[in-house]
XYZ file of C-alpha atoms in Angstrom:
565
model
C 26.180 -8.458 104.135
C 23.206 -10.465 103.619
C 23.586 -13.796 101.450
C 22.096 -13.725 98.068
C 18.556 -15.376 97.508
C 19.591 -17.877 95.042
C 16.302 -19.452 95.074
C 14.193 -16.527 94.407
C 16.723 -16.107 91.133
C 16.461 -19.781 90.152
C 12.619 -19.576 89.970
C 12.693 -16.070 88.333
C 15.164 -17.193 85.689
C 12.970 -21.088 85.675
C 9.854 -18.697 85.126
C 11.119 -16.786 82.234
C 12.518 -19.711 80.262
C 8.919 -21.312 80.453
C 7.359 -18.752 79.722
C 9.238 -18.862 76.124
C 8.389 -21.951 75.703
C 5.561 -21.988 76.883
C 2.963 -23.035 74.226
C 3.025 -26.386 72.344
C 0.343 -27.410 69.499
C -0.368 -30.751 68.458
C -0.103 -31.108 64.145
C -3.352 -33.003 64.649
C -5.162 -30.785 66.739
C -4.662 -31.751 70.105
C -6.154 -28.847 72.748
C -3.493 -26.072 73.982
C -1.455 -27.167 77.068
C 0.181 -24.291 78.882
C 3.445 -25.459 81.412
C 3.707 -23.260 84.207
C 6.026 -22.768 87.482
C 4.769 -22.034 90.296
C 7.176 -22.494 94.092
C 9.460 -24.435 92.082
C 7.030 -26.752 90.889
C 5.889 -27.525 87.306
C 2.210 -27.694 86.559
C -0.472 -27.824 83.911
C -2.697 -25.252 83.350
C -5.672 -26.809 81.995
C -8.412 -24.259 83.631
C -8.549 -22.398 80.345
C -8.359 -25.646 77.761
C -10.139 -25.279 74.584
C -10.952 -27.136 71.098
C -8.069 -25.510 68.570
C -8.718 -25.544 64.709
C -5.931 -26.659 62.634
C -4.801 -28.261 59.305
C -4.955 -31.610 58.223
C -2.084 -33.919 59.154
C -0.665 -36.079 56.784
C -2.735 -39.138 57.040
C -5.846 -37.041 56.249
C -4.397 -35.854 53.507
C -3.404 -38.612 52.281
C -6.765 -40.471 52.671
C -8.495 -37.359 50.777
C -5.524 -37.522 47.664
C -6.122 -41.160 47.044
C -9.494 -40.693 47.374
C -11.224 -41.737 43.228
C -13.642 -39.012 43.600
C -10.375 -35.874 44.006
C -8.430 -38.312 41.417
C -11.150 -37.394 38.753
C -11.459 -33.966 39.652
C -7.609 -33.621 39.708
C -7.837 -34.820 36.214
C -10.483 -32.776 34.782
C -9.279 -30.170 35.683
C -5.967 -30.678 34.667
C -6.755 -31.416 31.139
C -9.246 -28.773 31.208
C -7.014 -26.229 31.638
C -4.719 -27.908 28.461
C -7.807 -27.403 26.205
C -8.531 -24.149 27.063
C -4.805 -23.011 26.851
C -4.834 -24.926 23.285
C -7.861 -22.980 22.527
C -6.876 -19.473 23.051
C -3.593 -20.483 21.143
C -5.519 -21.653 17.910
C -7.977 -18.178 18.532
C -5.391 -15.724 18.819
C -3.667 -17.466 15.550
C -6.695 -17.404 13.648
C -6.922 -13.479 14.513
C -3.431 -12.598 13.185
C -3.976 -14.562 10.114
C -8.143 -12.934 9.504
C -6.798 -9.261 10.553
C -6.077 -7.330 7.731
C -2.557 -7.101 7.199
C -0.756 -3.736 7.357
C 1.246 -2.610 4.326
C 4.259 -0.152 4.190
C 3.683 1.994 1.211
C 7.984 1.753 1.138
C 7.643 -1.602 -0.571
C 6.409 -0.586 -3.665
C 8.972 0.859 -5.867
C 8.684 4.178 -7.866
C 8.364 2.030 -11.061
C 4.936 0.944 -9.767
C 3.460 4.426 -9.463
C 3.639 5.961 -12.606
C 3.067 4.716 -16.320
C 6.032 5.071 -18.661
C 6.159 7.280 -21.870
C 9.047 5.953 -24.212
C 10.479 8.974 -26.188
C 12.236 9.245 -28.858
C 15.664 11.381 -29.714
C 14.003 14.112 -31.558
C 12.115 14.684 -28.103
C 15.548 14.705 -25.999
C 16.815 17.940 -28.099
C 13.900 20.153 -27.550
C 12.517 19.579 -31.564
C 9.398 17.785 -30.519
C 6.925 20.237 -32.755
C 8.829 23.050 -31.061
C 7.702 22.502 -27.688
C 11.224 22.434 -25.419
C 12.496 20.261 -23.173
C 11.227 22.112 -20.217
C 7.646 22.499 -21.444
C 7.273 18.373 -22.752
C 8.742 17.465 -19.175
C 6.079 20.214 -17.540
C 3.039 18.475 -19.455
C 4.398 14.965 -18.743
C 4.365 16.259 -14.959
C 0.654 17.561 -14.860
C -0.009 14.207 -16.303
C 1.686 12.478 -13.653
C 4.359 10.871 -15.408
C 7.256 10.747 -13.783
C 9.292 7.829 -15.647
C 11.073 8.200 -19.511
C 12.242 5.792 -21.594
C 14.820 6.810 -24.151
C 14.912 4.382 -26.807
C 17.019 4.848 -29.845
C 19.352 7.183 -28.333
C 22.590 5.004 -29.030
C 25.376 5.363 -31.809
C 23.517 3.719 -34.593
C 23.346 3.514 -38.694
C 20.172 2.794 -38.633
C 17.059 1.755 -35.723
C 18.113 -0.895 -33.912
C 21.852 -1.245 -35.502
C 23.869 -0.083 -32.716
C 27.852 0.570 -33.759
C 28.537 1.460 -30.188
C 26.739 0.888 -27.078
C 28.558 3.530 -25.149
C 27.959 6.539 -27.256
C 25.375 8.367 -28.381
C 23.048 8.917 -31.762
C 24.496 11.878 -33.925
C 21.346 13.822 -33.506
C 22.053 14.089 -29.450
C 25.548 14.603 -27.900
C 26.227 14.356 -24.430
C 25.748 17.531 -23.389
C 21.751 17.668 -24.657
C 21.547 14.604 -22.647
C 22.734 15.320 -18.856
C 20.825 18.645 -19.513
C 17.502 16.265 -19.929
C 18.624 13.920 -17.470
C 19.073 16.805 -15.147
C 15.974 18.904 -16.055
C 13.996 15.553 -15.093
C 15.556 14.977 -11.908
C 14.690 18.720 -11.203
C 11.031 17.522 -11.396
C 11.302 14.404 -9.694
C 11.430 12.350 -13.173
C 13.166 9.515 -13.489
C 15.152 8.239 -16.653
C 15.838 4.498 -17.886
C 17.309 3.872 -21.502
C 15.780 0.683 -23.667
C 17.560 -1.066 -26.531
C 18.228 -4.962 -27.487
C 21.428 -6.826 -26.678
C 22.006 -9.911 -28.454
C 22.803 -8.629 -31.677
C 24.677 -5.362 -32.812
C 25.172 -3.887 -36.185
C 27.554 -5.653 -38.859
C 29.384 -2.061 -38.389
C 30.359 -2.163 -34.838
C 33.633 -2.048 -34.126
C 33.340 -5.615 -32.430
C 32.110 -7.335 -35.521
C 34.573 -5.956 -37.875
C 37.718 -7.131 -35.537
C 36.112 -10.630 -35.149
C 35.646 -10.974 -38.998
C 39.672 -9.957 -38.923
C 40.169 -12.470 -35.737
C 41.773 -9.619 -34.013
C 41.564 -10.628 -30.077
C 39.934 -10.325 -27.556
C 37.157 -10.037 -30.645
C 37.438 -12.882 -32.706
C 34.713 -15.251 -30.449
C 32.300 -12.114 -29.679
C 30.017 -12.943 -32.009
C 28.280 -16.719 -33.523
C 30.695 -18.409 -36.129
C 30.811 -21.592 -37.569
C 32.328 -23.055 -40.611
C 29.466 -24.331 -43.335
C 28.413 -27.983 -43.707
C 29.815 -29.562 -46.483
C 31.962 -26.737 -46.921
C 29.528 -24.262 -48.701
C 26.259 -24.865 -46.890
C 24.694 -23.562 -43.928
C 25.766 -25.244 -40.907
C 22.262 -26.457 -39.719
C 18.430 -25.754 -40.208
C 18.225 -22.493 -37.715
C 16.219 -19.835 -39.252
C 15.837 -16.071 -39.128
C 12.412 -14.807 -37.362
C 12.272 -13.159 -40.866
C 12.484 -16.456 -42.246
C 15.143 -17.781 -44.232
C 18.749 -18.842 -43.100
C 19.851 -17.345 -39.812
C 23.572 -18.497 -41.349
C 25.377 -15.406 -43.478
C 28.710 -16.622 -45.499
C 31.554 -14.123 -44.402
C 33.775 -14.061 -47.824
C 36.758 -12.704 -45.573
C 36.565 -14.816 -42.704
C 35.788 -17.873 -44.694
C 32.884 -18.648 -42.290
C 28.957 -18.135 -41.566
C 27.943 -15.718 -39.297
C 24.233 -16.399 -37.106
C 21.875 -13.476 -36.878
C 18.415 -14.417 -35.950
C 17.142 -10.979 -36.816
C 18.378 -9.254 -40.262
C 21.514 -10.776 -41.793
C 23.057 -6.886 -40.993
C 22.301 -7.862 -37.005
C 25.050 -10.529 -35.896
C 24.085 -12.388 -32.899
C 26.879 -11.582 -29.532
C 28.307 -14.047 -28.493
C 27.000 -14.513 -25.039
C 28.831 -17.495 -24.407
C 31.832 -15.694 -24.450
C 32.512 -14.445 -20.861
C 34.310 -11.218 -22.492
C 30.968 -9.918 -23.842
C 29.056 -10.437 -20.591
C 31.385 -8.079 -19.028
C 31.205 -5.792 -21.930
C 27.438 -4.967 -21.123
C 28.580 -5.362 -17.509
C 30.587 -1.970 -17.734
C 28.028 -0.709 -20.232
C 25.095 -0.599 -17.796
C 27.512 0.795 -14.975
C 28.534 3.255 -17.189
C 25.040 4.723 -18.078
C 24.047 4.662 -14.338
C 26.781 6.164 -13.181
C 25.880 8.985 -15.938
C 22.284 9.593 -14.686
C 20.216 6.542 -15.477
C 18.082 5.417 -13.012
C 17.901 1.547 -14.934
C 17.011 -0.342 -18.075
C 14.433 -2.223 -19.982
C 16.567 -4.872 -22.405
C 15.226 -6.340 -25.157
C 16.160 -9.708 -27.241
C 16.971 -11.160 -23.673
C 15.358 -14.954 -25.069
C 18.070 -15.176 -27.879
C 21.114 -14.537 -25.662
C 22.479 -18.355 -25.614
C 22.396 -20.880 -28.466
C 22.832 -24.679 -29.055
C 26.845 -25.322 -28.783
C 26.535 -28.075 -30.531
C 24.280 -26.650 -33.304
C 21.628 -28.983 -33.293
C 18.760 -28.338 -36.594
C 16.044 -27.632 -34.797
C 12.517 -29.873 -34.744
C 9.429 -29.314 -36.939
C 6.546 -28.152 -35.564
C 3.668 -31.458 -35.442
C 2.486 -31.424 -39.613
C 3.800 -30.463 -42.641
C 6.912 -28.176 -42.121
C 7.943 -25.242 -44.537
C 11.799 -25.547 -44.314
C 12.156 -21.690 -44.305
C 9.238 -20.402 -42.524
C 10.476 -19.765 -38.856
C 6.622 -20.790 -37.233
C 7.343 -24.026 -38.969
C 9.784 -25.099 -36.062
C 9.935 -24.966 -31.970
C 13.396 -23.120 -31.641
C 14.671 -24.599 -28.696
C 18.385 -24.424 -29.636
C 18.002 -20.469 -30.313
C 15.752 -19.530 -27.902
C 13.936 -19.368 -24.437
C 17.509 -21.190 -23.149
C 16.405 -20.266 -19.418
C 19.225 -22.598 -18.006
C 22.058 -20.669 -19.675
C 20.527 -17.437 -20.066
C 20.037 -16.659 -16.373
C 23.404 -16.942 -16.163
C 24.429 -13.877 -18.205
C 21.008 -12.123 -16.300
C 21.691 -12.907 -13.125
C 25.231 -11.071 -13.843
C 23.521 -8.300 -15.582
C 21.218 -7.834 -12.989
C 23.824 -7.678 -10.385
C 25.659 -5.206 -11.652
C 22.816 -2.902 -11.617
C 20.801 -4.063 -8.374
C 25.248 -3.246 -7.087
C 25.716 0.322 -8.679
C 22.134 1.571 -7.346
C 21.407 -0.350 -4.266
C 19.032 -2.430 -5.719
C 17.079 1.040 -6.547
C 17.150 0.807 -10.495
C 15.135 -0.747 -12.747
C 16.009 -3.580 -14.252
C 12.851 -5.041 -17.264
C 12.351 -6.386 -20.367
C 11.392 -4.994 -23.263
C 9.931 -8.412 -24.660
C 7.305 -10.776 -23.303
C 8.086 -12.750 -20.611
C 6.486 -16.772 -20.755
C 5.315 -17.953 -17.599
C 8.098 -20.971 -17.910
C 11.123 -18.378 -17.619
C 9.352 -16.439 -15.065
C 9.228 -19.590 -12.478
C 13.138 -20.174 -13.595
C 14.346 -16.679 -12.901
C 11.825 -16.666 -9.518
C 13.535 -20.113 -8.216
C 17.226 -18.683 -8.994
C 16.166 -15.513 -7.042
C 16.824 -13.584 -10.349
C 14.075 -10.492 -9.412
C 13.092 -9.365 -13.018
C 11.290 -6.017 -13.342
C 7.885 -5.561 -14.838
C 7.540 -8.599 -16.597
C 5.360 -8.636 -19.351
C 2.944 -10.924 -20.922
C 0.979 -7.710 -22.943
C 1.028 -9.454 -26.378
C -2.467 -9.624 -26.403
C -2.575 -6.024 -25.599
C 0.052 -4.882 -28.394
C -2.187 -6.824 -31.084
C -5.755 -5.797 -30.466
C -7.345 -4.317 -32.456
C -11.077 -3.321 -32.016
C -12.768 -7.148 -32.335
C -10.841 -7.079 -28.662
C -13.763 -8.865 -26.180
C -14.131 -8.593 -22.804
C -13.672 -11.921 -22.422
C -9.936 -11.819 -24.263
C -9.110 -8.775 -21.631
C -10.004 -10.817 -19.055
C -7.978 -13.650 -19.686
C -5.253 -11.945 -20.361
C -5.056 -9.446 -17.838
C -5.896 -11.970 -15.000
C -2.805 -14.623 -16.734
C -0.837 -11.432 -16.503
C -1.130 -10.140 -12.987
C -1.034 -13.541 -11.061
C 2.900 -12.937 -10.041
C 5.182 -10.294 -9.709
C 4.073 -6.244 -10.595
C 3.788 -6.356 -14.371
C 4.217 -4.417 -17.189
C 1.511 -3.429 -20.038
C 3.444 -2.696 -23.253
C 0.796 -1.503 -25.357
C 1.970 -0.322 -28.439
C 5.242 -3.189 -28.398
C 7.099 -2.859 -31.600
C 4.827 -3.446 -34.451
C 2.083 -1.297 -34.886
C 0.791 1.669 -32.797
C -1.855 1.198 -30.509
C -3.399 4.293 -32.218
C -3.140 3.244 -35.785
C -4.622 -0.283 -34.859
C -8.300 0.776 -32.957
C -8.071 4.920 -33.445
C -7.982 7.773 -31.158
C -10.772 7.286 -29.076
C -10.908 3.847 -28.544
C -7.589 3.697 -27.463
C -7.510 6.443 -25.007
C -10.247 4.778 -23.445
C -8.137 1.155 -23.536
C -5.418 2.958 -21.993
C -7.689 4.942 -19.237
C -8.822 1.265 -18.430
C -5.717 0.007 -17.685
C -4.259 3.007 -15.412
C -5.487 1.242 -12.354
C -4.660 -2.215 -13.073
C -2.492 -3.689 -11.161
C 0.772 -2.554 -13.192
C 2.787 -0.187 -14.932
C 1.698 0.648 -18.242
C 4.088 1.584 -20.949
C 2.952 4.089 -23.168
C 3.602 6.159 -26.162
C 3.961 10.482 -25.852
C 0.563 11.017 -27.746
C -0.814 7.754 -25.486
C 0.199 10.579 -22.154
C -1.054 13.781 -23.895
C -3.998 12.499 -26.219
C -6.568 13.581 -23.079
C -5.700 16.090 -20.621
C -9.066 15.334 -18.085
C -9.777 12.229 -17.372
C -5.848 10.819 -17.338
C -4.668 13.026 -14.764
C -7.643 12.630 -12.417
C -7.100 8.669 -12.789
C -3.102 8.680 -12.676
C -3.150 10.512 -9.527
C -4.973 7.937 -7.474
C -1.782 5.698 -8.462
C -0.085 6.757 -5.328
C -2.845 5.803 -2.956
C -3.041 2.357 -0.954
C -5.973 1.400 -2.894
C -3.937 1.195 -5.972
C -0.566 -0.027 -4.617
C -2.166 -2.469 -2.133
C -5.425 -3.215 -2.489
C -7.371 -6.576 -4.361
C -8.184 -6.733 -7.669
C -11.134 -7.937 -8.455
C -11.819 -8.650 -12.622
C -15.775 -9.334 -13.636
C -17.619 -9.330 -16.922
C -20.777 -7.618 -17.205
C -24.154 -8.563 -19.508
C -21.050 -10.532 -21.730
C -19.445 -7.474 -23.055
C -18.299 -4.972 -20.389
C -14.982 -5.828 -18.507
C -14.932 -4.648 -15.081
C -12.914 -4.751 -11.897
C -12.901 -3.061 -8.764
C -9.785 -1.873 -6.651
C -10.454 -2.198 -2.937
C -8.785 -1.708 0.402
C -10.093 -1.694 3.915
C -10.350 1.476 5.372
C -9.429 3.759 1.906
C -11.627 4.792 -1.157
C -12.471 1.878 -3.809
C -12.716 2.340 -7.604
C -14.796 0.677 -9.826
C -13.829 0.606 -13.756
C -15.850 -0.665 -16.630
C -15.049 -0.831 -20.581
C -18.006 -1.709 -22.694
C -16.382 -3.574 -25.482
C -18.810 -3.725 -27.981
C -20.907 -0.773 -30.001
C -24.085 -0.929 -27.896
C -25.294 1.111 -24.915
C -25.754 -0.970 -21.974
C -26.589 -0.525 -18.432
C -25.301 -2.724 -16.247
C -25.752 -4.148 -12.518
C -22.438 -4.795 -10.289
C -24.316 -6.063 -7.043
C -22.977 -9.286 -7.488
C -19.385 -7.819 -7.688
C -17.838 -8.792 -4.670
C -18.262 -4.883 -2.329
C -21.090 -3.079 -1.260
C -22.687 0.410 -1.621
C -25.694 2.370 -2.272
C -23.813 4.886 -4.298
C -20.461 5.357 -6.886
C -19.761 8.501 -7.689
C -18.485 9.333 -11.020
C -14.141 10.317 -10.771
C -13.455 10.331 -15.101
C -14.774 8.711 -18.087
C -13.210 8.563 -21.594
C -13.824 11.562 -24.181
C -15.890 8.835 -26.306
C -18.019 8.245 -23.050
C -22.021 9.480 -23.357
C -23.108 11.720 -20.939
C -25.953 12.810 -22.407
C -28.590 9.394 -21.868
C -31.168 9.353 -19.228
C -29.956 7.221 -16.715
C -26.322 9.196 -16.135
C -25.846 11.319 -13.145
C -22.513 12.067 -11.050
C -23.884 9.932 -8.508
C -24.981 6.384 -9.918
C -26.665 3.430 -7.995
C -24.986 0.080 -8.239
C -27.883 -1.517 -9.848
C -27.554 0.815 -12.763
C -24.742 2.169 -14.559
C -24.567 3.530 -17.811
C -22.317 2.779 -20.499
C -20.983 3.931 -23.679
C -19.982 1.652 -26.799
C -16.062 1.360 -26.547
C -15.980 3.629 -23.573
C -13.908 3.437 -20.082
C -15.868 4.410 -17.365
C -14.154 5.215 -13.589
C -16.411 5.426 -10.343
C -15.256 5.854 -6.470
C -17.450 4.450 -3.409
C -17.188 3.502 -0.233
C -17.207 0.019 0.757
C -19.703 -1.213 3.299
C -17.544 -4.448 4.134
């Protein structure tokens, strides 16, 4: 056998290993050497040498980075890019807070969308000029109502002397009212009860056990033993002036009632009659209720020390109650929204936070502040007084005021008859029905009498029904006063339908320009007017320019148009 030719396999195996490795580059871009074998031998190929591009090594770099021209580029550009990132930031911000914001209609309650009609027990038991209970909740319906107020329904010897908070007035048992309560929840209705507090009547159970100091009743109500043994313990006087102190011959001491001497003042102080109206409330929700509107909420605390009270600056009648500032007796915020707070609670608790929980009173902007800092959330709040006084000398300017004081806070309320006088019996038919028209698309609920709901059968209906849209529940209010006696304001909300309504105040017939009101349009159209409105001058038509608008001496006026942003 033939020896193997271990050179031939030395060069093969020589070959293929440099041909691996067989190409080198310089980092600095040195030309391409190739290493070859040839017989054993190692050679460079240089036949085919040629100029190779390639990066920058390291000390070119390095002359280019420290270079001040790149420096200063470097650096503009770096805090270019900063200021254009800060930019975009501050643009996109200002975007979300110019865009109009979008509004869940869940967020207004059902106590914003309809007025309130209080009734009154005669109306719960079907006697209401023999219309029945079915037919008064039918006409409430077409009129859009859907809330009642039952006031004066309690156990009572006379209005507003309540013997027993739990029971009912001997004109309506039990039975008439779940069948009311149920015939208004048939038609989507809801009922809240109204009556005062912090007094009952000198019959009620209650008082007569405390006069006999039988517990738990003896500190449910104010007592205090006289001053010099026979005279009123201090200078606190009744709002129908006079003593708020009444001897008690049996109990040997003076009883406070800042109302009539046959109202005692509760004891509020007394932790036993703060759960006593706890249960109450519970109990009348639990029976149907849907939530409350309390009244003589100011006078629930007094002085425990029984301080006289200070004259008012100037000469000071000593039994006239405006002749003092009553700040032992009333308007006690600190204490007070204690005993609210727990009221409050207990309904917010039994109807997950779905009742109603208001005031039947005026509501100063001082205890509004209080209750919003404690998170007490108070209901309709009203500051209508100026509204449940008018009478027809009311100026547009007055409205104004008032209604702007009014809705700068929470939802309000507009009490308009309150509890003197009747709206009605103060201005007449027509003037208020067109008061009342006004104020249906204010911002608010308004709180109305059953003729105030029924009176006008047109124009309400047409207005209350626009209640429900975004417009009214979400839209700006904007309040203007035309050629000095016409009250205006517009409702308006991007994207929907805006409303435009005018009251001329005074006995002449005006027209009247709203260009400078803050929305444009060519056109309104005409949606309802008040009965006492004049259709019949020159310059109305269904379709009205903006420059000129007709209107009627103690008329309301209601026109819809589409904004032009």
């Amino acid at each position: 056998m033939g020896k193997p030719d271990v050179t031939n396999q030395s060069d093969d195996e020589a070959k293929e290993k440099m041909l691996d490795d067989g190409k080198l580059t310089s980092a600095c871009g040195t030309p391409e050497v190739i290493f070859m074998s040839e017989n054993g031998k190692t050679k460079i190929n240089d036949e085919n040498l040629s100029q190779v591009l390639s990066g920058m090594c390291k000390e070119e770099l390095m002359s280019y980075a420290n270079n001040s021209f790149w420096i200063k580029l470097r650096w503009l550009l770096f805090i270019g890019f900063w200021i254009l990132w800060f930019a975009m930031l501050a643009g996109a911000a200002l975007i979300i807070i110019g865009a109009p914001k979008c509004t869940s209609t869940s967020t207004k309650k059902w106590w914003a969308k309809s007025p309130i009609v209080q009734l009154e027990p005669l109306n719960i038991i079907g006697k209401n000029n023999g219309i029945s209970i079915e037919a008064l909740l039918d006409n409430l319906k077409k009129q859009n109502i859907d809330i009642i107020s039952l006031s004066s329904i309690l156990s009572e010897t006379s209005k507003n002397h309540v013997t027993d908070f739990n029971s009912l007035n001997s004109n309506i048992t039990i039975k008439d009212l779940a069948y009311f309560i149920d015939a208004a929840k048939n038609r989507s209705q809801k009922v809240i009860m109204e009556f005062d507090i912090n007094y009952s009547s000198i019959n009620h159970s209650w008082f007569v056990n405390s006069i006999e100091r039988i517990e738990p009743y003896t500190n449910y109500y104010i007592w205090s033993d006289g001053k010099n043994g026979t005279e009123p313990p201090n200078n606190w006087l009744s709002i129908k002036n006079g003593s708020a102190w009444e001897w008690n011959d049996k109990r040997k001491q003076y009883y406070l009632h800042q109302f009539e001497k046959t109202q005692p003042e509760l004891n509020f102080s007394n932790p036993l009659v703060v759960d006593e109206f706890t249960k109450t409330l519970i109990n009348w929700i639990k029976f149907g209720f849907n939530g409350f509107r309390l009244g003589g909420t100011q006078y629930l605390t007094e002085d425990p020390n029984k301080r006289d009270e200070i004259p008012i600056r100037g000469p000071a009648r000593s039994q006239m109650y405006e002749s003092f500032n009553h700040v032992h007796t009333k308007d006690r915020h600190a204490d007070n929204i204690l005993i609210i707070a727990k009221l409050r609670n207990a309904v917010e608790n039994i109807t997950n936070n779905e009742g109603l929980f208001a005031f039947k009173d005026d509501t100063g902007d001082d205890a509004i502040a209080i209750f919003d800092d404690n998170k007490v959330k108070i209901n309709l709040p009203q500051r209508s007084n100026f509204i449940s006084t008018i009478d027809n000398e009311i100026t547009a300017e007055t409205l104004q005021k008032g209604i702007i004081r009014a809705t700068n806070g929470e939802w309000p309320g507009w009490n308009f008859n309150g509890d003197g006088a009747s709206l009605r019996s103060r201005l007449g038919d027509s003037t208020a029905d067109s008061l009342i028209l006004m104020s249906l698309l204010l911002p608010g609920t308004p709180i109305l009498k059953l003729n105030d709901c029924l009176n006008d059968t047109s124009a309400f209906p047409k207005v209350t029904a626009k209640r429900n849209e975004d417009t009214f529940l979400y839209g700006g209010f904007k309040p203007a006063i035309i050629n000095g006696t016409v009250f205006t304001y517009i409702r308006i909300k991007s994207g929907h339908p805006g409303y435009l309504i005018a009251y001329q105040s005074s006995d002449n017939q005006v027209d009247i320009d709203v260009t400078s009101m803050p929305f444009k349009t060519s056109e309104l159209t005409v949606l309802a007017h008040s009965r006492n409105y004049n259709r019949n001058v020159t310059s109305f038509a269904e379709k009205m320019s903006p420059k000129k608008i007709p209107i009627s001496p103690k008329s309301t006026l209601i026109l819809s148009f589409i904004n032009g942003d």
